[in-house]
Amino acid sequence: MEVSSQQETASLVKTLHDNISSVLIGKPDVVQLAIVTLLSEGHVLIEDAPGVGKTSLAKAIAKSLDCNYTRVQFTPDMLPSDILGSNVFLPSLGEFEFRRGPIFSNVLLADEINRTPPRTQSALLEAMNEGQVSVEGQTITLQPPFFVLATQNPYEFEGTYPLPENQLDRFMMCIDIGYPERSIEREVLIQHRSGEPVETLQSVLSVKQLREMQQAVRNVRVDDSLTDYILEIVDVTRNHPELTLGVSTRGAITFSHAVQGKAFTEGRDYVIPDDIKQLAVPVLAHRVITRSLVRESQRNRATEIIRQILQQIPVPA
C-alpha cells in the first residue's frame, strides 16, 4: 500500500477500535482481537461468564459497520430453517417463494450458540466456511462481507449442546473478556445510568472500506521462515502426549491469515514472530482436545499447552 493509504488505514483501524472501546471499556486487547478477526475474514467465538460484555462487544462491532446486521437468540427448539430460511407457499400465485433467513446478512450475532442442538448449529457450517448456503435444492452465495460473532457461556451446562470440533474449527478465534478492574467497572456503572451505550453508537466503517482492507490483509508478507514457524507449532500439537487432537490444516491456514491481519492492524505490511506468538492461544487453543476428562478444564489446559509449545520452539531470527 502507498504511504498515504497506510496512514488512512491506520486512522480507520484506530477509529473502529475507539468506537468499539467506548462500549467495552478497559478491554483494548479483546477489541483488537475481534478487529483482527474481522479484517482477516474470519469468525469469532466469544466465550465467557454471563454479564461480562459478550453481547455488548458483538453489537458494538455490528453497529460500527455500515452494513446489514442480524441477531439470532439460539434456543433448544430452533430448526435449521429458522436460520437459513425456507420456501413458503403463496396461494394467490399458486407457487412457492423462498423467504431468506437471518443468515443473509453481513454481520450475524449468534447469541448463546450452544443452546441449540447440533443439527441447527450445523446450519452455519457451509456459510462460515464457503460463504454460501445450500437450501431447498439451490445454492445461494452470501453477499460479502459475512462475519459471524457467536457467544456462549462455558460455565452453564444444563440445556446446552457443546459445539462439535468441526464447528469450533470454523471460528478463527475463541476469546474471553474477563471481569474489569474495579476502576473500570466504576466507569461502566456511571456510563449505564443513562441507558445502554451501544444503542447510541454510529457506524464508522463502510462495507466498501472494509472489503478494501480485507483484500489488503491478504497482501501482507509472511516470510518463509515464519511460515515454517507456524507449521512447527501446528506439528507439535499433533504429536503432543497430552493432546488427542491437534490443529488441522484448515487451522494452520486460518492461523496464517490471522497473523496477516494482526500485522495489518498495526500498520505493517509484513508479519513478525510476535504476531504469531500473540495469536497462538486465541487461534489454536479451541482447535485441540486435551486428555482431560473434566469438560470445564479443557480450555484452560489447552491454553497452558499452547503456551508451553511456544516456549519450546525456537523463534526464527
Short mmCIF file of N, CA and C in Angstrom, two decimals, residues 16-187:
data_model
loop_
_atom_site.label_atom_id
_atom_site.label_comp_id
_atom_site.label_asym_id
_atom_site.label_seq_id
_atom_site.Cartn_x
_atom_site.Cartn_y
_atom_site.Cartn_z
N LEU A 16 -12.20 2.66 14.37
CA LEU A 16 -13.02 1.49 14.66
C LEU A 16 -12.76 0.98 16.07
N HIS A 17 -11.48 0.90 16.44
CA HIS A 17 -11.10 0.43 17.78
C HIS A 17 -11.68 1.34 18.86
N ASP A 18 -11.54 2.65 18.65
CA ASP A 18 -12.04 3.61 19.65
C ASP A 18 -13.57 3.54 19.78
N ASN A 19 -14.24 3.34 18.65
CA ASN A 19 -15.70 3.28 18.66
C ASN A 19 -16.19 2.08 19.47
N ILE A 20 -15.58 0.94 19.24
CA ILE A 20 -15.96 -0.28 19.97
C ILE A 20 -15.56 -0.17 21.44
N SER A 21 -14.38 0.40 21.68
CA SER A 21 -13.88 0.53 23.06
C SER A 21 -14.70 1.49 23.90
N SER A 22 -15.47 2.38 23.25
CA SER A 22 -16.33 3.29 24.01
C SER A 22 -17.46 2.53 24.70
N VAL A 23 -17.72 1.32 24.23
CA VAL A 23 -18.74 0.46 24.84
C VAL A 23 -18.09 -0.58 25.75
N LEU A 24 -17.05 -1.24 25.24
CA LEU A 24 -16.34 -2.24 26.04
C LEU A 24 -15.11 -1.57 26.64
N ILE A 25 -15.32 -0.88 27.75
CA ILE A 25 -14.26 -0.07 28.37
C ILE A 25 -13.20 -0.96 29.03
N GLY A 26 -11.94 -0.57 28.84
CA GLY A 26 -10.85 -1.24 29.54
C GLY A 26 -10.44 -2.58 29.00
N LYS A 27 -10.86 -2.91 27.78
CA LYS A 27 -10.50 -4.21 27.19
C LYS A 27 -9.92 -4.01 25.79
N PRO A 28 -8.84 -3.23 25.65
CA PRO A 28 -8.28 -2.95 24.33
C PRO A 28 -7.79 -4.19 23.59
N ASP A 29 -7.21 -5.16 24.33
CA ASP A 29 -6.70 -6.37 23.70
C ASP A 29 -7.83 -7.21 23.11
N VAL A 30 -8.94 -7.29 23.82
CA VAL A 30 -10.10 -8.05 23.33
C VAL A 30 -10.65 -7.41 22.06
N VAL A 31 -10.75 -6.08 22.08
CA VAL A 31 -11.26 -5.35 20.93
C VAL A 31 -10.34 -5.55 19.73
N GLN A 32 -9.03 -5.53 19.96
CA GLN A 32 -8.09 -5.70 18.85
C GLN A 32 -8.23 -7.09 18.23
N LEU A 33 -8.38 -8.12 19.06
CA LEU A 33 -8.52 -9.48 18.54
C LEU A 33 -9.78 -9.60 17.68
N ALA A 34 -10.84 -8.96 18.12
CA ALA A 34 -12.08 -9.00 17.34
C ALA A 34 -11.90 -8.29 16.00
N ILE A 35 -11.19 -7.17 15.98
CA ILE A 35 -10.94 -6.44 14.75
C ILE A 35 -10.03 -7.22 13.82
N VAL A 36 -9.03 -7.86 14.37
CA VAL A 36 -8.13 -8.71 13.56
C VAL A 36 -8.94 -9.80 12.86
N THR A 37 -9.85 -10.43 13.60
CA THR A 37 -10.69 -11.49 13.02
C THR A 37 -11.55 -10.94 11.90
N LEU A 38 -12.15 -9.79 12.12
CA LEU A 38 -12.99 -9.16 11.11
C LEU A 38 -12.21 -8.86 9.84
N LEU A 39 -11.04 -8.25 9.97
CA LEU A 39 -10.25 -7.87 8.80
C LEU A 39 -9.61 -9.07 8.12
N SER A 40 -9.48 -10.17 8.84
CA SER A 40 -8.89 -11.39 8.27
C SER A 40 -9.95 -12.31 7.67
N GLU A 41 -11.19 -11.82 7.62
CA GLU A 41 -12.32 -12.56 7.04
C GLU A 41 -12.60 -13.86 7.80
N GLY A 42 -12.42 -13.81 9.12
CA GLY A 42 -12.72 -14.95 9.95
C GLY A 42 -14.01 -14.74 10.73
N HIS A 43 -14.24 -15.63 11.69
CA HIS A 43 -15.40 -15.55 12.58
C HIS A 43 -14.89 -15.71 14.01
N VAL A 44 -15.59 -15.13 14.96
CA VAL A 44 -15.11 -15.14 16.34
C VAL A 44 -16.14 -15.72 17.29
N LEU A 45 -15.67 -16.54 18.22
CA LEU A 45 -16.49 -17.10 19.29
C LEU A 45 -16.08 -16.42 20.59
N ILE A 46 -17.02 -15.75 21.22
CA ILE A 46 -16.75 -15.06 22.48
C ILE A 46 -17.29 -15.94 23.61
N GLU A 47 -16.38 -16.45 24.42
CA GLU A 47 -16.74 -17.44 25.44
C GLU A 47 -16.38 -16.90 26.82
N ASP A 48 -17.40 -16.70 27.66
CA ASP A 48 -17.11 -16.18 29.00
C ASP A 48 -18.36 -16.27 29.86
N ALA A 49 -18.21 -15.86 31.11
CA ALA A 49 -19.31 -15.89 32.07
C ALA A 49 -20.40 -14.90 31.66
N PRO A 50 -21.60 -15.08 32.20
CA PRO A 50 -22.69 -14.15 31.87
C PRO A 50 -22.39 -12.74 32.39
N GLY A 51 -22.82 -11.74 31.62
CA GLY A 51 -22.78 -10.37 32.09
C GLY A 51 -21.46 -9.65 32.04
N VAL A 52 -20.46 -10.19 31.29
CA VAL A 52 -19.17 -9.50 31.22
C VAL A 52 -19.02 -8.68 29.94
N GLY A 53 -20.02 -8.72 29.07
CA GLY A 53 -19.98 -7.86 27.88
C GLY A 53 -19.87 -8.58 26.55
N LYS A 54 -20.17 -9.88 26.51
CA LYS A 54 -20.05 -10.64 25.25
C LYS A 54 -20.98 -10.07 24.18
N THR A 55 -22.24 -9.94 24.53
CA THR A 55 -23.22 -9.44 23.55
C THR A 55 -22.97 -7.97 23.24
N SER A 56 -22.55 -7.20 24.23
CA SER A 56 -22.25 -5.78 24.00
C SER A 56 -21.11 -5.62 23.00
N LEU A 57 -20.08 -6.47 23.11
CA LEU A 57 -18.96 -6.41 22.17
C LEU A 57 -19.45 -6.74 20.76
N ALA A 58 -20.24 -7.79 20.65
CA ALA A 58 -20.74 -8.19 19.33
C ALA A 58 -21.60 -7.09 18.71
N LYS A 59 -22.49 -6.51 19.51
CA LYS A 59 -23.37 -5.45 18.99
C LYS A 59 -22.57 -4.19 18.64
N ALA A 60 -21.53 -3.91 19.42
CA ALA A 60 -20.70 -2.73 19.15
C ALA A 60 -19.97 -2.86 17.82
N ILE A 61 -19.49 -4.06 17.52
CA ILE A 61 -18.82 -4.30 16.24
C ILE A 61 -19.82 -4.13 15.10
N ALA A 62 -20.99 -4.73 15.26
CA ALA A 62 -22.00 -4.67 14.21
C ALA A 62 -22.44 -3.24 13.95
N LYS A 63 -22.65 -2.47 15.02
CA LYS A 63 -23.11 -1.09 14.86
C LYS A 63 -22.02 -0.18 14.33
N SER A 64 -20.76 -0.58 14.47
CA SER A 64 -19.66 0.23 13.96
C SER A 64 -19.51 0.11 12.46
N LEU A 65 -20.18 -0.88 11.87
CA LEU A 65 -20.10 -1.11 10.43
C LEU A 65 -21.40 -0.68 9.77
N ASP A 66 -21.29 -0.02 8.64
CA ASP A 66 -22.48 0.41 7.90
C ASP A 66 -22.92 -0.73 7.00
N CYS A 67 -23.56 -1.74 7.61
CA CYS A 67 -23.93 -2.94 6.86
C CYS A 67 -25.16 -3.59 7.48
N ASN A 68 -25.63 -4.67 6.85
CA ASN A 68 -26.78 -5.40 7.37
C ASN A 68 -26.36 -6.23 8.59
N TYR A 69 -27.15 -6.14 9.63
CA TYR A 69 -26.83 -6.82 10.89
C TYR A 69 -28.06 -7.55 11.40
N THR A 70 -27.86 -8.81 11.81
CA THR A 70 -28.96 -9.62 12.35
C THR A 70 -28.51 -10.31 13.63
N ARG A 71 -29.38 -10.31 14.62
CA ARG A 71 -29.11 -11.04 15.85
C ARG A 71 -30.08 -12.21 15.95
N VAL A 72 -29.54 -13.37 16.27
CA VAL A 72 -30.36 -14.57 16.47
C VAL A 72 -30.11 -15.10 17.87
N GLN A 73 -31.16 -15.20 18.66
CA GLN A 73 -31.07 -15.77 20.00
C GLN A 73 -31.31 -17.27 19.87
N PHE A 74 -30.26 -18.06 20.03
CA PHE A 74 -30.38 -19.50 19.83
C PHE A 74 -31.10 -20.15 21.00
N THR A 75 -32.01 -21.05 20.68
CA THR A 75 -32.81 -21.76 21.68
C THR A 75 -32.89 -23.24 21.32
N PRO A 76 -33.25 -24.11 22.27
CA PRO A 76 -33.29 -25.55 22.01
C PRO A 76 -34.29 -25.97 20.94
N ASP A 77 -35.33 -25.17 20.69
CA ASP A 77 -36.35 -25.58 19.73
C ASP A 77 -36.14 -25.01 18.33
N MET A 78 -34.99 -24.39 18.09
CA MET A 78 -34.72 -23.82 16.77
C MET A 78 -34.44 -24.91 15.74
N LEU A 79 -34.83 -24.65 14.50
CA LEU A 79 -34.57 -25.55 13.38
C LEU A 79 -33.62 -24.87 12.41
N PRO A 80 -32.92 -25.65 11.57
CA PRO A 80 -32.04 -25.04 10.56
C PRO A 80 -32.75 -24.01 9.69
N SER A 81 -34.01 -24.25 9.37
CA SER A 81 -34.77 -23.32 8.53
C SER A 81 -34.98 -21.97 9.21
N ASP A 82 -34.91 -21.95 10.55
CA ASP A 82 -35.05 -20.68 11.27
C ASP A 82 -33.85 -19.77 11.02
N ILE A 83 -32.76 -20.36 10.58
CA ILE A 83 -31.55 -19.60 10.29
C ILE A 83 -31.38 -19.38 8.78
N LEU A 84 -31.58 -20.45 8.02
CA LEU A 84 -31.33 -20.40 6.58
C LEU A 84 -32.50 -19.81 5.79
N GLY A 85 -33.72 -20.07 6.26
CA GLY A 85 -34.91 -19.68 5.52
C GLY A 85 -35.59 -20.91 4.92
N SER A 86 -36.72 -20.72 4.29
CA SER A 86 -37.46 -21.85 3.71
C SER A 86 -38.43 -21.35 2.64
N ASN A 87 -38.97 -22.30 1.88
CA ASN A 87 -39.98 -21.97 0.87
C ASN A 87 -41.35 -21.81 1.52
N VAL A 88 -42.05 -20.78 1.14
CA VAL A 88 -43.39 -20.52 1.65
C VAL A 88 -44.36 -20.54 0.47
N PHE A 89 -45.45 -21.30 0.62
CA PHE A 89 -46.43 -21.39 -0.47
C PHE A 89 -47.33 -20.16 -0.48
N LEU A 90 -47.46 -19.55 -1.66
CA LEU A 90 -48.31 -18.37 -1.83
C LEU A 90 -49.57 -18.79 -2.58
N PRO A 91 -50.71 -18.97 -1.88
CA PRO A 91 -51.95 -19.44 -2.51
C PRO A 91 -52.41 -18.54 -3.66
N SER A 92 -52.21 -17.24 -3.53
CA SER A 92 -52.69 -16.32 -4.57
C SER A 92 -51.96 -16.50 -5.89
N LEU A 93 -50.70 -16.96 -5.81
CA LEU A 93 -49.92 -17.17 -7.03
C LEU A 93 -49.81 -18.64 -7.41
N GLY A 94 -50.16 -19.51 -6.44
CA GLY A 94 -50.06 -20.94 -6.70
C GLY A 94 -48.64 -21.43 -6.84
N GLU A 95 -47.70 -20.78 -6.16
CA GLU A 95 -46.30 -21.17 -6.25
C GLU A 95 -45.60 -20.91 -4.92
N PHE A 96 -44.37 -21.47 -4.84
CA PHE A 96 -43.58 -21.29 -3.63
C PHE A 96 -42.63 -20.10 -3.80
N GLU A 97 -42.37 -19.42 -2.69
CA GLU A 97 -41.41 -18.33 -2.68
C GLU A 97 -40.42 -18.56 -1.54
N PHE A 98 -39.13 -18.43 -1.86
CA PHE A 98 -38.11 -18.63 -0.82
C PHE A 98 -37.98 -17.38 0.04
N ARG A 99 -38.20 -17.55 1.32
CA ARG A 99 -38.04 -16.46 2.28
C ARG A 99 -36.69 -16.64 2.99
N ARG A 100 -35.81 -15.70 2.78
CA ARG A 100 -34.46 -15.80 3.33
C ARG A 100 -34.47 -15.65 4.86
N GLY A 101 -33.58 -16.43 5.51
CA GLY A 101 -33.46 -16.38 6.96
C GLY A 101 -32.43 -15.34 7.38
N PRO A 102 -32.21 -15.22 8.67
CA PRO A 102 -31.30 -14.19 9.20
C PRO A 102 -29.84 -14.36 8.79
N ILE A 103 -29.48 -15.53 8.27
CA ILE A 103 -28.09 -15.73 7.87
C ILE A 103 -27.71 -14.85 6.69
N PHE A 104 -28.71 -14.36 5.96
CA PHE A 104 -28.44 -13.50 4.81
C PHE A 104 -28.25 -12.05 5.27
N SER A 105 -27.12 -11.83 5.92
CA SER A 105 -26.75 -10.50 6.40
C SER A 105 -25.24 -10.42 6.39
N ASN A 106 -24.70 -9.23 6.61
CA ASN A 106 -23.24 -9.06 6.64
C ASN A 106 -22.65 -9.46 7.98
N VAL A 107 -23.35 -9.12 9.06
CA VAL A 107 -22.90 -9.46 10.40
C VAL A 107 -24.02 -10.23 11.10
N LEU A 108 -23.70 -11.45 11.53
CA LEU A 108 -24.67 -12.28 12.23
C LEU A 108 -24.21 -12.51 13.66
N LEU A 109 -25.00 -12.06 14.62
CA LEU A 109 -24.73 -12.32 16.03
C LEU A 109 -25.49 -13.57 16.43
N ALA A 110 -24.75 -14.65 16.66
CA ALA A 110 -25.34 -15.92 17.10
C ALA A 110 -25.23 -15.98 18.62
N ASP A 111 -26.23 -15.47 19.29
CA ASP A 111 -26.18 -15.34 20.75
C ASP A 111 -26.50 -16.67 21.43
N GLU A 112 -25.63 -17.08 22.35
CA GLU A 112 -25.76 -18.35 23.09
C GLU A 112 -25.91 -19.51 22.11
N ILE A 113 -24.94 -19.63 21.23
CA ILE A 113 -24.98 -20.61 20.15
C ILE A 113 -25.05 -22.05 20.67
N ASN A 114 -24.53 -22.29 21.87
CA ASN A 114 -24.53 -23.65 22.41
C ASN A 114 -25.86 -24.03 23.06
N ARG A 115 -26.88 -23.20 22.92
CA ARG A 115 -28.20 -23.54 23.45
C ARG A 115 -29.09 -24.21 22.40
N THR A 116 -28.57 -24.37 21.19
CA THR A 116 -29.36 -25.03 20.15
C THR A 116 -28.70 -26.35 19.77
N PRO A 117 -29.48 -27.34 19.34
CA PRO A 117 -28.92 -28.67 19.04
C PRO A 117 -27.92 -28.64 17.88
N PRO A 118 -27.06 -29.67 17.79
CA PRO A 118 -26.04 -29.74 16.74
C PRO A 118 -26.60 -29.62 15.33
N ARG A 119 -27.80 -30.16 15.09
CA ARG A 119 -28.38 -30.08 13.75
C ARG A 119 -28.57 -28.62 13.32
N THR A 120 -29.00 -27.78 14.25
CA THR A 120 -29.20 -26.37 13.93
C THR A 120 -27.87 -25.63 13.90
N GLN A 121 -26.95 -25.98 14.80
CA GLN A 121 -25.61 -25.39 14.77
C GLN A 121 -24.95 -25.62 13.41
N SER A 122 -25.15 -26.82 12.86
CA SER A 122 -24.50 -27.18 11.59
C SER A 122 -25.02 -26.37 10.42
N ALA A 123 -26.16 -25.69 10.58
CA ALA A 123 -26.68 -24.86 9.50
C ALA A 123 -25.71 -23.72 9.18
N LEU A 124 -24.82 -23.41 10.12
CA LEU A 124 -23.86 -22.33 9.92
C LEU A 124 -22.58 -22.78 9.22
N LEU A 125 -22.32 -24.09 9.17
CA LEU A 125 -21.02 -24.59 8.73
C LEU A 125 -20.66 -24.15 7.32
N GLU A 126 -21.54 -24.42 6.36
CA GLU A 126 -21.24 -24.09 4.97
C GLU A 126 -21.08 -22.58 4.79
N ALA A 127 -21.94 -21.82 5.44
CA ALA A 127 -21.89 -20.36 5.32
C ALA A 127 -20.57 -19.82 5.87
N MET A 128 -20.13 -20.33 7.02
CA MET A 128 -18.91 -19.84 7.65
C MET A 128 -17.67 -20.23 6.88
N ASN A 129 -17.70 -21.40 6.23
CA ASN A 129 -16.50 -21.91 5.56
C ASN A 129 -16.42 -21.47 4.10
N GLU A 130 -17.57 -21.42 3.42
CA GLU A 130 -17.55 -21.17 1.98
C GLU A 130 -18.31 -19.92 1.55
N GLY A 131 -18.96 -19.25 2.49
CA GLY A 131 -19.68 -18.04 2.13
C GLY A 131 -20.88 -18.28 1.24
N GLN A 132 -21.51 -19.45 1.42
CA GLN A 132 -22.70 -19.78 0.64
C GLN A 132 -23.63 -20.65 1.47
N VAL A 133 -24.87 -20.75 1.00
CA VAL A 133 -25.88 -21.54 1.69
C VAL A 133 -26.56 -22.46 0.69
N SER A 134 -26.68 -23.73 1.04
CA SER A 134 -27.41 -24.69 0.22
C SER A 134 -28.72 -25.01 0.93
N VAL A 135 -29.83 -24.64 0.30
CA VAL A 135 -31.13 -24.83 0.93
C VAL A 135 -32.19 -25.01 -0.14
N GLU A 136 -33.11 -25.92 0.13
CA GLU A 136 -34.23 -26.19 -0.78
C GLU A 136 -33.76 -26.48 -2.20
N GLY A 137 -32.66 -27.23 -2.29
CA GLY A 137 -32.16 -27.66 -3.60
C GLY A 137 -31.41 -26.61 -4.39
N GLN A 138 -31.09 -25.49 -3.79
CA GLN A 138 -30.33 -24.46 -4.50
C GLN A 138 -29.21 -23.92 -3.63
N THR A 139 -28.16 -23.44 -4.28
CA THR A 139 -27.03 -22.86 -3.58
C THR A 139 -27.03 -21.36 -3.81
N ILE A 140 -26.99 -20.61 -2.72
CA ILE A 140 -27.06 -19.15 -2.78
C ILE A 140 -25.78 -18.57 -2.16
N THR A 141 -25.10 -17.71 -2.90
CA THR A 141 -23.89 -17.08 -2.40
C THR A 141 -24.25 -15.92 -1.48
N LEU A 142 -23.59 -15.86 -0.34
CA LEU A 142 -23.82 -14.77 0.61
C LEU A 142 -23.06 -13.53 0.16
N GLN A 143 -23.66 -12.39 0.36
CA GLN A 143 -23.03 -11.13 -0.03
C GLN A 143 -21.91 -10.79 0.95
N PRO A 144 -20.65 -10.68 0.49
CA PRO A 144 -19.58 -10.30 1.41
C PRO A 144 -19.68 -8.83 1.80
N PRO A 145 -19.16 -8.49 2.98
CA PRO A 145 -18.53 -9.37 3.96
C PRO A 145 -19.57 -10.16 4.74
N PHE A 146 -19.15 -11.36 5.20
CA PHE A 146 -20.01 -12.18 6.06
C PHE A 146 -19.21 -12.51 7.30
N PHE A 147 -19.70 -12.06 8.44
CA PHE A 147 -18.95 -12.15 9.69
C PHE A 147 -19.87 -12.68 10.79
N VAL A 148 -19.50 -13.81 11.38
CA VAL A 148 -20.29 -14.40 12.46
C VAL A 148 -19.61 -14.13 13.80
N LEU A 149 -20.37 -13.54 14.71
CA LEU A 149 -19.93 -13.37 16.09
C LEU A 149 -20.85 -14.24 16.94
N ALA A 150 -20.28 -15.27 17.53
CA ALA A 150 -21.08 -16.17 18.36
C ALA A 150 -20.67 -16.02 19.82
N THR A 151 -21.63 -16.17 20.72
CA THR A 151 -21.33 -16.12 22.14
C THR A 151 -21.80 -17.41 22.81
N GLN A 152 -21.11 -17.77 23.87
CA GLN A 152 -21.57 -18.90 24.68
C GLN A 152 -21.03 -18.77 26.10
N ASN A 153 -21.78 -19.33 27.04
CA ASN A 153 -21.40 -19.35 28.44
C ASN A 153 -20.81 -20.73 28.75
N PRO A 154 -19.49 -20.82 29.01
CA PRO A 154 -18.85 -22.12 29.22
C PRO A 154 -19.08 -22.71 30.61
N TYR A 155 -19.76 -21.95 31.49
CA TYR A 155 -19.93 -22.42 32.86
C TYR A 155 -21.31 -23.01 33.12
N GLU A 156 -22.19 -22.93 32.13
CA GLU A 156 -23.54 -23.44 32.31
C GLU A 156 -23.75 -24.62 31.37
N PHE A 157 -24.07 -25.79 31.91
CA PHE A 157 -24.15 -27.00 31.10
C PHE A 157 -25.58 -27.48 30.88
N GLU A 158 -26.48 -27.15 31.79
CA GLU A 158 -27.85 -27.63 31.66
C GLU A 158 -28.54 -26.94 30.48
N GLY A 159 -29.11 -27.76 29.61
CA GLY A 159 -29.82 -27.22 28.46
C GLY A 159 -28.91 -26.68 27.37
N THR A 160 -27.65 -27.13 27.36
CA THR A 160 -26.71 -26.68 26.33
C THR A 160 -26.20 -27.88 25.53
N TYR A 161 -25.65 -27.58 24.36
CA TYR A 161 -25.11 -28.60 23.46
C TYR A 161 -23.70 -28.17 23.06
N PRO A 162 -22.67 -28.85 23.58
CA PRO A 162 -21.29 -28.44 23.28
C PRO A 162 -21.06 -28.38 21.77
N LEU A 163 -20.34 -27.35 21.33
CA LEU A 163 -20.05 -27.22 19.91
C LEU A 163 -19.11 -28.34 19.48
N PRO A 164 -19.44 -29.07 18.41
CA PRO A 164 -18.55 -30.13 17.92
C PRO A 164 -17.27 -29.54 17.35
N GLU A 165 -16.25 -30.39 17.21
CA GLU A 165 -14.94 -29.91 16.76
C GLU A 165 -15.00 -29.26 15.38
N ASN A 166 -15.81 -29.82 14.47
CA ASN A 166 -15.86 -29.23 13.13
C ASN A 166 -16.51 -27.84 13.14
N GLN A 167 -17.37 -27.58 14.12
CA GLN A 167 -17.96 -26.24 14.25
C GLN A 167 -16.94 -25.28 14.85
N LEU A 168 -16.24 -25.72 15.89
CA LEU A 168 -15.23 -24.88 16.52
C LEU A 168 -14.12 -24.50 15.53
N ASP A 169 -13.81 -25.43 14.63
CA ASP A 169 -12.73 -25.20 13.67
C ASP A 169 -13.06 -24.08 12.69
N ARG A 170 -14.35 -23.74 12.56
CA ARG A 170 -14.75 -22.66 11.66
C ARG A 170 -14.53 -21.29 12.26
N PHE A 171 -14.30 -21.22 13.56
CA PHE A 171 -14.05 -19.94 14.19
C PHE A 171 -12.56 -19.63 14.16
N MET A 172 -12.22 -18.48 13.61
CA MET A 172 -10.80 -18.10 13.56
C MET A 172 -10.24 -17.96 14.96
N MET A 173 -11.01 -17.33 15.84
CA MET A 173 -10.55 -17.12 17.22
C MET A 173 -11.64 -17.44 18.22
N CYS A 174 -11.21 -17.88 19.37
CA CYS A 174 -12.09 -18.03 20.53
C CYS A 174 -11.49 -17.15 21.62
N ILE A 175 -12.23 -16.14 22.05
CA ILE A 175 -11.68 -15.19 23.02
C ILE A 175 -12.59 -15.08 24.23
N ASP A 176 -12.01 -14.64 25.33
CA ASP A 176 -12.81 -14.34 26.52
C ASP A 176 -12.57 -12.88 26.90
N ILE A 177 -13.45 -12.35 27.73
CA ILE A 177 -13.39 -10.94 28.08
C ILE A 177 -12.87 -10.73 29.50
N GLY A 178 -13.43 -11.48 30.44
CA GLY A 178 -12.99 -11.36 31.82
C GLY A 178 -13.62 -10.19 32.54
N TYR A 179 -13.54 -10.21 33.87
CA TYR A 179 -14.09 -9.12 34.68
C TYR A 179 -13.18 -7.89 34.58
N PRO A 180 -13.76 -6.70 34.57
CA PRO A 180 -12.94 -5.49 34.51
C PRO A 180 -12.34 -5.16 35.87
N GLU A 181 -11.31 -4.31 35.84
CA GLU A 181 -10.76 -3.81 37.09
C GLU A 181 -11.79 -2.92 37.77
N ARG A 182 -11.64 -2.74 39.07
CA ARG A 182 -12.67 -2.01 39.81
C ARG A 182 -12.85 -0.57 39.30
N SER A 183 -11.75 0.10 38.98
CA SER A 183 -11.85 1.48 38.50
C SER A 183 -12.59 1.54 37.16
N ILE A 184 -12.35 0.54 36.32
CA ILE A 184 -13.03 0.48 35.02
C ILE A 184 -14.51 0.16 35.23
N GLU A 185 -14.79 -0.76 36.15
CA GLU A 185 -16.17 -1.14 36.41
C GLU A 185 -16.98 0.05 36.95
N ARG A 186 -16.31 0.92 37.69
CA ARG A 186 -16.97 2.12 38.18
C ARG A 186 -17.40 3.01 37.00
N GLU A 187 -16.52 3.13 36.01
CA GLU A 187 -16.86 3.90 34.81
C GLU A 187 -18.04 3.28 34.08
#
